[in-house]
Coordinates of C-alpha atoms and ligand atoms in Angstrom, one line a residue:
X16 CA 58.1 6.9 -11.3
X17 CA 58.5 3.7 -9.6
X18 CA 58.1 0.5 -11.6
X19 CA 54.6 -0.9 -11.1
X20 CA 54.9 -4.2 -9.2
X21 CA 51.9 -6.5 -8.5
X22 CA 51.8 -9.8 -6.9
X23 CA 49.6 -12.8 -6.9
X24 CA 49.8 -14.5 -3.5
X25 CA 48.0 -17.7 -3.3
X26 CA 48.3 -20.6 -0.6
X27 CA 49.5 -23.7 -2.2
X28 CA 46.4 -25.7 -1.9
X29 CA 46.4 -27.3 -5.6
X30 CA 43.1 -25.7 -6.3
X31 CA 42.5 -22.5 -8.2
X32 CA 39.2 -21.0 -7.2
X33 CA 37.8 -18.7 -9.6
X34 CA 37.5 -15.8 -7.2
X35 CA 41.2 -16.2 -6.7
X36 CA 41.7 -16.5 -10.3
X37 CA 40.0 -13.2 -10.8
X38 CA 42.2 -11.5 -8.4
X39 CA 45.2 -12.7 -10.3
X40 CA 43.7 -11.3 -13.5
X41 CA 43.2 -7.9 -12.2
X42 CA 46.7 -8.1 -10.7
X43 CA 48.1 -9.1 -14.1
X44 CA 46.3 -6.5 -16.0
X45 CA 47.3 -3.8 -13.7
X46 CA 51.0 -4.6 -14.1
X47 CA 50.8 -4.9 -17.6
X48 CA 48.8 -1.6 -18.1
X49 CA 51.8 0.3 -16.6
X50 CA 54.6 -2.0 -18.2
X51 CA 55.1 -3.5 -14.6
X52 CA 56.0 -6.8 -13.2
X53 CA 53.6 -9.6 -12.0
X54 CA 55.0 -11.5 -9.2
X55 CA 53.8 -14.9 -7.9
X56 CA 54.5 -15.5 -4.1
X57 CA 53.6 -18.5 -2.4
X58 CA 51.9 -18.2 1.1
X59 CA 52.5 -21.5 2.7
X60 CA 52.8 -20.3 6.2
X61 CA 49.9 -22.6 7.2
X62 CA 51.8 -25.9 6.5
X63 CA 48.7 -28.1 7.0
X64 CA 47.3 -26.8 4.0
X65 CA 50.2 -27.5 1.7
X66 CA 49.8 -29.9 -1.2
X67 CA 52.5 -31.5 -3.4
X68 CA 53.0 -29.9 -6.8
X69 CA 50.9 -27.1 -6.2
X70 CA 53.6 -24.5 -7.4
X71 CA 53.8 -26.1 -10.8
X72 CA 49.9 -26.2 -11.0
X73 CA 49.7 -22.5 -10.2
X74 CA 52.3 -21.8 -13.0
X75 CA 50.5 -24.1 -15.4
X76 CA 47.1 -22.3 -14.7
X77 CA 48.4 -18.8 -15.1
X78 CA 50.1 -19.9 -18.4
X79 CA 46.9 -21.5 -20.0
X80 CA 45.4 -18.1 -19.0
X81 CA 48.0 -16.3 -21.0
X82 CA 49.6 -14.6 -18.3
X83 CA 53.4 -14.5 -17.8
X84 CA 54.8 -14.6 -14.4
X85 CA 57.8 -12.1 -14.4
X86 CA 59.0 -13.6 -10.9
X87 CA 58.4 -16.5 -8.8
X88 CA 59.5 -19.6 -7.3
X89 CA 60.3 -21.4 -10.5
X90 CA 61.7 -18.1 -12.1
X91 CA 63.5 -16.5 -9.2
X92 CA 65.0 -12.9 -9.6
X93 CA 66.7 -10.9 -7.2
X94 CA 63.6 -10.5 -4.7
X95 CA 63.6 -14.3 -3.8
X96 CA 62.7 -16.6 -2.2
X97 CA 59.3 -16.3 -3.5
X98 CA 58.1 -19.0 -1.1
X99 CA 57.3 -17.9 2.5
X100 CA 58.3 -21.0 4.3
X101 CA 61.9 -20.3 2.9
X102 CA 61.7 -16.5 4.2
X103 CA 61.4 -17.6 8.1
X104 CA 64.7 -16.0 9.0
X105 CA 63.8 -12.6 7.3
X106 CA 60.6 -12.4 9.3
X107 CA 62.1 -13.1 12.4
X108 CA 64.5 -10.4 12.1
X109 CA 62.0 -7.9 11.5
X110 CA 59.8 -9.0 14.3
X111 CA 63.0 -8.6 16.5
X112 CA 63.3 -5.3 15.2
X113 CA 59.9 -4.3 16.1
X114 CA 60.6 -5.6 19.5
X115 CA 63.6 -3.6 19.6
X116 CA 61.6 -0.4 18.6
X117 CA 58.8 -1.2 21.5
X118 CA 56.1 -1.8 18.9
X119 CA 55.9 -5.7 19.5
X120 CA 56.6 -7.8 22.5
X121 CA 57.3 -11.6 23.5
X122 CA 54.3 -13.1 24.8
X123 CA 54.7 -16.4 26.8
X124 CA 51.0 -17.0 27.7
X125 CA 50.1 -20.6 27.8
X126 CA 47.4 -21.9 25.9
X127 CA 45.5 -22.3 29.4
X128 CA 45.9 -18.7 30.1
X129 CA 44.6 -17.7 26.5
X130 CA 41.5 -20.0 26.9
X131 CA 40.6 -18.4 30.2
X132 CA 40.9 -14.9 28.5
X133 CA 38.6 -16.3 25.6
X134 CA 36.0 -17.7 28.1
X135 CA 36.1 -14.4 30.2
X136 CA 35.6 -12.6 26.8
X137 CA 32.8 -14.9 25.9
X138 CA 30.8 -14.5 29.1
X139 CA 31.0 -10.6 28.6
X140 CA 30.0 -11.2 25.1
X141 CA 32.9 -9.2 23.9
X142 CA 35.1 -10.2 21.0
X143 CA 38.3 -11.6 22.4
X144 CA 41.4 -9.2 22.6
X145 CA 44.6 -10.3 24.1
X146 CA 45.0 -8.3 27.2
X147 CA 48.5 -7.3 26.8
X148 CA 49.9 -8.6 30.2
X149 CA 53.1 -9.8 28.5
X150 CA 53.8 -6.4 27.3
X151 CA 54.4 -5.5 31.0
X152 CA 56.9 -8.2 31.7
X153 CA 60.2 -6.9 33.0
X154 CA 63.4 -7.2 31.1
X155 CA 64.9 -9.7 33.6
X156 CA 61.5 -11.9 33.3
X157 CA 61.6 -11.8 29.5
X158 CA 65.5 -12.8 29.5
X159 CA 64.9 -15.5 32.0
X160 CA 62.1 -17.1 30.2
X161 CA 64.1 -16.8 27.0
X162 CA 66.9 -18.4 28.6
X163 CA 64.9 -21.4 30.0
X164 CA 63.3 -21.9 26.6
X165 CA 59.6 -21.0 27.6
X166 CA 57.9 -21.2 24.4
X167 CA 56.6 -17.7 22.9
X168 CA 55.0 -15.8 20.3
X169 CA 55.6 -12.0 19.4
X170 CA 52.6 -9.9 19.4
X171 CA 52.2 -6.5 17.7
X172 CA 51.7 -3.8 20.3
X173 CA 48.4 -1.7 19.1
X174 CA 47.8 1.8 20.4
X175 CA 45.0 1.9 22.8
X176 CA 43.2 5.1 21.5
X177 CA 42.8 7.1 18.1
X178 CA 42.1 5.9 14.7
X179 CA 44.0 4.4 11.9
X180 CA 43.0 5.2 8.5
X181 CA 43.1 2.8 5.5
X182 CA 43.0 4.3 2.1
X183 CA 41.8 2.1 -0.6
X184 CA 41.3 2.9 -4.4
X185 CA 37.7 1.5 -4.2
X186 CA 36.5 1.9 -1.0
X187 CA 38.0 5.2 -0.2
X188 CA 39.1 6.4 3.3
X189 CA 38.0 4.1 6.3
X190 CA 38.5 4.8 9.7
X191 CA 39.3 2.0 12.3
X192 CA 39.2 2.5 16.1
X193 CA 42.5 1.3 17.4
X194 CA 40.9 0.3 20.5
X195 CA 39.3 -2.6 18.6
X196 CA 42.6 -3.8 17.3
X197 CA 44.0 -7.1 18.8
X198 CA 47.5 -7.3 19.8
X199 CA 47.7 -9.8 17.1
X200 CA 50.4 -12.4 16.7
X201 CA 53.2 -11.8 14.3
X202 CA 55.5 -14.7 14.8
X203 CA 54.1 -18.0 15.8
X204 CA 55.8 -20.2 18.5
X205 CA 56.9 -22.7 15.6
X206 CA 58.8 -19.6 14.0
X207 CA 56.5 -19.1 11.2
X208 CA 55.0 -15.6 10.7
X209 CA 51.2 -15.3 10.3
X210 CA 49.7 -14.0 7.1
X211 CA 49.2 -10.5 8.9
X212 CA 52.9 -10.3 9.5
X213 CA 54.4 -11.9 6.4
X214 CA 52.4 -10.1 3.8
X215 CA 53.6 -6.7 5.1
X216 CA 57.2 -7.7 5.0
X217 CA 57.1 -9.4 1.7
X218 CA 55.0 -6.5 0.0
X219 CA 57.6 -4.4 1.3
X220 CA 60.8 -6.0 0.5
X221 CA 59.5 -7.3 -2.9
X222 CA 58.7 -3.5 -3.8
X223 CA 55.0 -4.3 -4.4
X224 CA 53.3 -0.9 -5.5
X225 CA 49.8 -2.4 -5.6
X226 CA 48.2 -4.8 -3.4
X227 CA 44.8 -6.2 -4.7
X228 CA 43.2 -8.7 -2.6
X229 CA 39.9 -9.7 -1.3
X230 CA 37.7 -7.3 0.6
X231 CA 37.6 -9.5 3.7
X232 CA 41.3 -8.1 4.2
X233 CA 40.1 -4.5 4.2
X234 CA 39.5 -3.8 7.9
X235 CA 42.6 -6.0 8.8
X236 CA 44.5 -3.3 6.6
X237 CA 44.7 -0.9 9.7
X238 CA 47.0 -3.3 11.5
X239 CA 49.2 -3.6 8.5
X240 CA 49.4 0.2 8.1
X241 CA 50.4 0.5 11.8
X242 CA 53.3 -2.0 11.0
X243 CA 54.2 -0.1 8.0
X244 CA 54.4 3.1 10.2
X245 CA 56.4 1.2 12.7
X246 CA 59.1 0.4 10.2
X247 CA 58.9 3.8 8.5
X248 CA 58.1 2.2 5.1
X249 CA 55.9 3.5 2.6
X250 CA 52.6 1.9 2.0
X251 CA 51.5 0.2 -1.3
X252 CA 48.3 1.3 -2.8
X253 CA 45.4 -0.8 -1.9
X254 CA 42.7 -2.3 -4.2
X255 CA 40.3 -4.5 -2.3
X256 CA 37.7 -6.3 -4.3
X257 CA 34.3 -7.7 -3.6
X258 CA 33.6 -11.3 -3.3
X259 CA 32.3 -13.4 -6.3
X260 CA 29.1 -15.3 -5.0
X261 CA 27.3 -18.0 -6.1
X262 CA 24.4 -18.1 -8.5
X263 CA 21.9 -17.8 -5.5
X264 CA 23.9 -14.9 -4.0
X265 CA 25.7 -16.8 -1.0
X266 CA 29.3 -17.8 -0.6
X267 CA 30.5 -19.7 -3.8
X268 CA 30.3 -23.6 -2.8
X269 CA 30.1 -26.9 -4.6
X270 CA 26.3 -26.6 -4.3
X271 CA 25.7 -23.2 -6.1
X272 CA 27.9 -23.3 -9.1
X273 CA 31.5 -23.1 -7.5
X274 CA 34.1 -24.5 -10.0
X275 CA 37.8 -24.4 -10.0
X276 CA 39.7 -23.3 -13.2
X277 CA 40.7 -26.9 -13.8
X278 CA 37.4 -28.3 -13.6
X279 CA 36.1 -25.7 -16.0
X280 CA 39.2 -26.3 -18.3
X281 CA 38.5 -30.2 -18.3
X282 CA 34.9 -29.6 -19.2
X283 CA 36.1 -27.8 -22.3
X284 CA 35.7 -24.2 -21.3
X285 CA 38.5 -22.0 -23.2
X286 CA 40.9 -20.3 -20.9
X287 CA 40.4 -16.8 -23.0
X288 CA 36.6 -17.4 -22.4
X289 CA 37.1 -17.8 -18.9
X290 CA 39.5 -15.0 -18.5
X291 CA 37.0 -12.5 -20.4
X292 CA 34.1 -13.8 -18.4
X293 CA 35.9 -13.3 -15.0
X294 CA 37.3 -9.9 -15.7
X295 CA 33.8 -8.6 -16.2
X296 CA 32.6 -9.9 -12.9
X297 CA 33.4 -7.0 -10.8
X298 CA 35.0 -4.7 -13.5
X299 CA 33.4 -2.8 -16.2
X300 CA 34.9 -1.1 -19.1
X301 CA 34.2 2.4 -20.3
X302 CA 33.1 1.1 -23.6
X303 CA 30.0 -0.9 -23.8
X304 CA 31.4 -4.0 -24.9
X305 CA 32.1 -7.6 -23.8
X306 CA 34.5 -9.5 -26.0
X307 CA 38.0 -8.5 -25.1
X308 CA 41.3 -10.0 -26.3
X309 CA 44.1 -9.9 -23.8
X310 CA 45.8 -7.0 -25.5
X311 CA 42.6 -4.9 -25.4
X312 CA 42.1 -5.9 -21.8
X313 CA 45.6 -4.7 -21.0
X314 CA 44.7 -1.3 -22.6
X315 CA 41.4 -0.9 -21.2
X316 CA 41.9 -2.0 -17.8
X317 CA 41.2 0.7 -15.1
X318 CA 41.4 -0.5 -11.5
X319 CA 39.1 2.6 -10.4
X320 CA 36.2 0.9 -12.4
X321 CA 36.2 -2.3 -10.0
X322 CA 32.7 -2.4 -8.4
X323 CA 32.3 -2.0 -4.8
X324 CA 29.5 -4.6 -4.5
X325 CA 29.9 -8.4 -4.9
X326 CA 28.9 -10.2 -8.1
X327 CA 27.4 -13.6 -8.8
X328 CA 29.1 -16.3 -10.5
X329 CA 26.7 -17.2 -13.7
X330 CA 27.2 -20.4 -15.8
X331 CA 24.9 -19.3 -18.4
X332 CA 26.9 -16.2 -19.1
X333 CA 30.1 -18.2 -18.9
X334 CA 28.5 -20.5 -21.7
X335 CA 27.8 -17.5 -23.8
X336 CA 31.2 -16.3 -23.6
X337 CA 32.7 -19.7 -24.4
X338 CA 30.3 -20.4 -27.1
X339 CA 31.3 -17.0 -28.8
X340 CA 35.1 -18.2 -28.6
X341 CA 34.3 -21.5 -30.0
X342 CA 32.7 -20.0 -32.9
X343 CA 35.5 -17.9 -33.5
X344 CA 38.1 -20.8 -33.9
X345 CA 39.4 -21.5 -37.3
X346 CA 38.0 -25.0 -38.4
X347 CA 41.2 -26.9 -38.2
X348 CA 42.0 -25.6 -34.7
X349 CA 38.4 -26.4 -33.4
X350 CA 38.7 -29.9 -34.7
X351 CA 42.0 -30.6 -33.0
X352 CA 40.5 -29.0 -29.8
X353 CA 37.1 -30.7 -29.8
X354 CA 38.7 -34.1 -30.3
X355 CA 40.2 -34.2 -26.9
X356 CA 36.6 -34.2 -25.4
X357 CA 34.8 -36.3 -28.2
X358 CA 34.3 -39.7 -26.8
X359 CA 31.9 -41.6 -29.1
X360 CA 32.8 -44.8 -30.6
X361 CA 33.7 -43.9 -34.1
X362 CA 35.4 -47.3 -34.9
X363 CA 33.1 -47.8 -38.2
X364 CA 33.1 -44.2 -39.3
X365 CA 35.5 -42.4 -41.4
X366 CA 37.5 -39.3 -40.4
X367 CA 35.6 -37.3 -43.0
X368 CA 32.4 -38.2 -41.4
X369 CA 33.6 -37.5 -37.7
X370 CA 34.9 -34.1 -39.1
X371 CA 31.6 -33.2 -40.7
X372 CA 29.7 -34.2 -37.5
X373 CA 32.1 -32.1 -35.2
X374 CA 32.0 -29.2 -37.5
X375 CA 28.1 -28.9 -37.9
X376 CA 28.1 -28.6 -34.0
X377 CA 30.7 -25.9 -33.9
X378 CA 28.2 -23.3 -33.4
X379 CA 25.9 -25.2 -31.3
X380 CA 27.9 -26.1 -28.2
X381 CA 28.8 -24.2 -25.1
X382 CA 31.7 -26.2 -23.9
X383 CA 33.8 -29.1 -25.1
X384 CA 32.2 -32.1 -23.2
X385 CA 28.5 -30.9 -24.6
X386 CA 29.7 -32.4 -27.8
X387 CA 28.9 -35.9 -26.6
X388 CA 25.6 -35.0 -25.4
X389 CA 24.5 -33.5 -28.4
X390 CA 25.8 -36.0 -30.7
X391 CA 24.6 -39.1 -28.9
X392 CA 21.8 -39.9 -31.3
X393 CA 24.3 -40.4 -34.0
X394 CA 25.6 -43.4 -32.1
X395 CA 23.0 -44.7 -30.0
X396 CA 19.3 -45.8 -29.9
X397 CA 17.6 -42.7 -28.2
X398 CA 14.4 -42.7 -26.4
X399 CA 12.1 -39.6 -27.1
X400 CA 11.6 -37.3 -24.1
X401 CA 8.0 -36.5 -22.9
X402 CA 8.3 -33.0 -24.5
X403 CA 9.3 -34.6 -27.9
X404 CA 6.4 -37.1 -27.5
X405 CA 4.0 -34.4 -26.8
X406 CA 4.9 -32.5 -29.7
X407 CA 4.5 -35.5 -32.1
X408 CA 1.0 -36.0 -30.9
X409 CA 0.2 -32.6 -31.0
X410 CA -1.4 -32.2 -34.5
X411 CA -2.9 -34.8 -37.0
X412 CA -0.9 -33.6 -39.7
X413 CA 2.2 -34.9 -38.3
X414 CA 1.8 -38.6 -39.1
X415 CA 1.0 -37.6 -42.7
X416 CA 4.4 -35.6 -42.8
X417 CA 6.4 -38.3 -41.4
X418 CA 4.9 -41.0 -43.9
X419 CA 5.4 -38.6 -46.8
X420 CA 9.0 -37.9 -45.8
X421 CA 9.8 -41.6 -45.5
X422 CA 8.6 -42.2 -49.0
X423 CA 10.7 -39.5 -50.2
X424 CA 13.9 -40.6 -48.2
X425 CA 13.4 -44.1 -49.8
X426 CA 13.3 -42.9 -53.3
X427 CA 16.8 -41.0 -53.0
X428 CA 19.3 -42.7 -55.3
X429 CA 22.2 -40.4 -54.5
X430 CA 22.7 -39.8 -50.9
X431 CA 23.8 -36.1 -50.4
X432 CA 22.4 -33.0 -48.8
X433 CA 21.0 -31.6 -52.1
X434 CA 18.8 -34.4 -52.4
X435 CA 17.8 -34.7 -48.9
X436 CA 16.7 -30.9 -49.2
X437 CA 14.6 -32.0 -52.0
X438 CA 12.9 -34.7 -50.1
X439 CA 12.0 -31.8 -47.3
X440 CA 10.4 -29.7 -49.9
X441 CA 8.6 -32.4 -51.7
X442 CA 7.0 -33.2 -48.3
X443 CA 6.2 -29.8 -47.8
X444 CA 4.6 -29.5 -51.2
X445 CA 2.6 -32.7 -50.9
X446 CA 1.4 -32.3 -47.4
X447 CA 0.9 -28.5 -47.2
X448 CA 2.9 -28.8 -43.8
X449 CA 5.5 -25.8 -43.3
X450 CA 7.8 -24.4 -40.7
X451 CA 7.8 -26.0 -37.1
X452 CA 5.2 -28.6 -38.3
X453 CA 7.5 -29.7 -41.2
X454 CA 10.7 -29.6 -39.7
X455 CA 10.3 -30.5 -36.0
X456 CA 8.4 -33.9 -36.4
X457 CA 11.3 -35.0 -38.8
X458 CA 14.0 -33.8 -36.5
X459 CA 12.4 -35.3 -33.3
X460 CA 11.8 -38.7 -35.0
X461 CA 15.4 -39.0 -36.6
X462 CA 17.5 -37.5 -34.0
X463 CA 15.4 -37.5 -30.8
X464 CA 16.1 -33.9 -30.4
X465 CA 14.0 -30.7 -30.8
X466 CA 17.1 -28.5 -31.7
X467 CA 20.2 -29.0 -33.7
X468 CA 22.3 -27.8 -36.5
X469 CA 21.1 -27.6 -40.1
X470 CA 18.4 -30.5 -40.6
X471 CA 19.8 -31.8 -44.1
X472 CA 23.5 -32.0 -42.7
X473 CA 22.3 -33.8 -39.6
X474 CA 20.2 -36.4 -41.8
X475 CA 23.2 -36.9 -44.2
X476 CA 25.3 -37.9 -41.3
X477 CA 22.7 -40.2 -39.7
X478 CA 22.5 -41.9 -43.1
X479 CA 19.7 -43.0 -45.3
X480 CA 19.3 -46.8 -43.9
X481 CA 19.2 -45.5 -40.4
X482 CA 17.0 -42.7 -41.0
X483 CA 14.4 -45.1 -42.9
X484 CA 14.6 -47.2 -39.6
X485 CA 13.8 -44.5 -37.3
X486 CA 11.2 -43.2 -39.4
Ligands
LIG506 N1 47.3 -15.9 0.7 C1 46.2 -14.7 0.8 C2 45.0 -15.4 0.2 O1 45.0 -16.5 -0.6 C3 46.5 -13.7 -0.1 C4 45.9 -12.6 0.1 C5 46.8 -11.2 -0.3 O2 46.7 -11.2 -1.6 O3 47.1 -10.5 0.5 O4 43.8 -15.0 0.6

């Protein structure tokens, strides 16, 4: 059996959209499940979108996610170069080979001529298809044009009738009428290939066995198949994946929760949580289980269980995964990690105090930056939200609870959690308040919040003097 080889083929835009990252995850898992190779190829034929440093950025992102790139621009093997702009001669050679075979042709049409064709198509309310006029030029005319340096592109010659079949692992067999296929451009006048040409040449030359990519390429694949057939090459297996949509079911954008991997990472989402969350967005394991280590993912990944329909990005669910991975961290590791995000002014606090504070919130945060929000009342004056205020006014007993508790706290000689707990239970006994009516007023008055970690831990860290002031 041929060694499985998958490739991740991003454009170097310096931005890793989570939809792209999910594709990379699927590609990586598929390769590793079959002991194969995962290749990085940079698709920079659109030179305007290129960003400095983007390749290192992609390596960094994939490394953080725990994916080892077996071959790519920073670790070349025999299939290089891995950057499309460095492969221009290769594309040209193959484009000319197709011209030779009569499956492609030189097109010398000017921008004006094309514009005219477009206008006419518009008028007839038809999609624009190049009318093929240059495919009928005489050999002499072509040679003359080339000699005179007339700019040209090379176009693929499509069959005018019949159908082309695309076979996809997820979507099955798809039939495309050849008559709707445009004589698409393979090589542009600046000598760069189009994506439509380069992806076929590269996937073949790089021995890619499985192509995983966005569903938007599914219909286009008919044209790619015709190229494979023209060259007499074997086609890879296609796995087209449906889109990741925003929370409101429309295309992901800044407005509906779009985030790049690095945005999430800088907010304190753990790469393993992001990967675990994303892999389940559009893929379902056999077992009813949600938390997967990388090894388990590799073992369990089954490309036939990728979903046909699009999925929605859901921050709440991502938070759930991330909170899980935070809880699972060893305390020491957690402290090192959370300190990168913790921005409060701790100048007059001991390290012990800070560590204790961070630790009591370990089970209460969903992402790193959240630590600043939840610990604010330990450092600053707070104002009570309407909800808190309403609660404090909701029962006559509350004032008694607070007054009694204040006295209890004032009488503590040795400031520790045990004595604080005693103060709470004394208040309970003396006032008869219990449950929410006992804990909530104390929590609200001392921290400005309705929820939080263990009350005694919280009070201990706020300190006796400060609590008396707040009460
Ligand atoms: N460069 C293409 C993209 O980013 C890759 C598509 C493919 O994987 O073939 O959409």
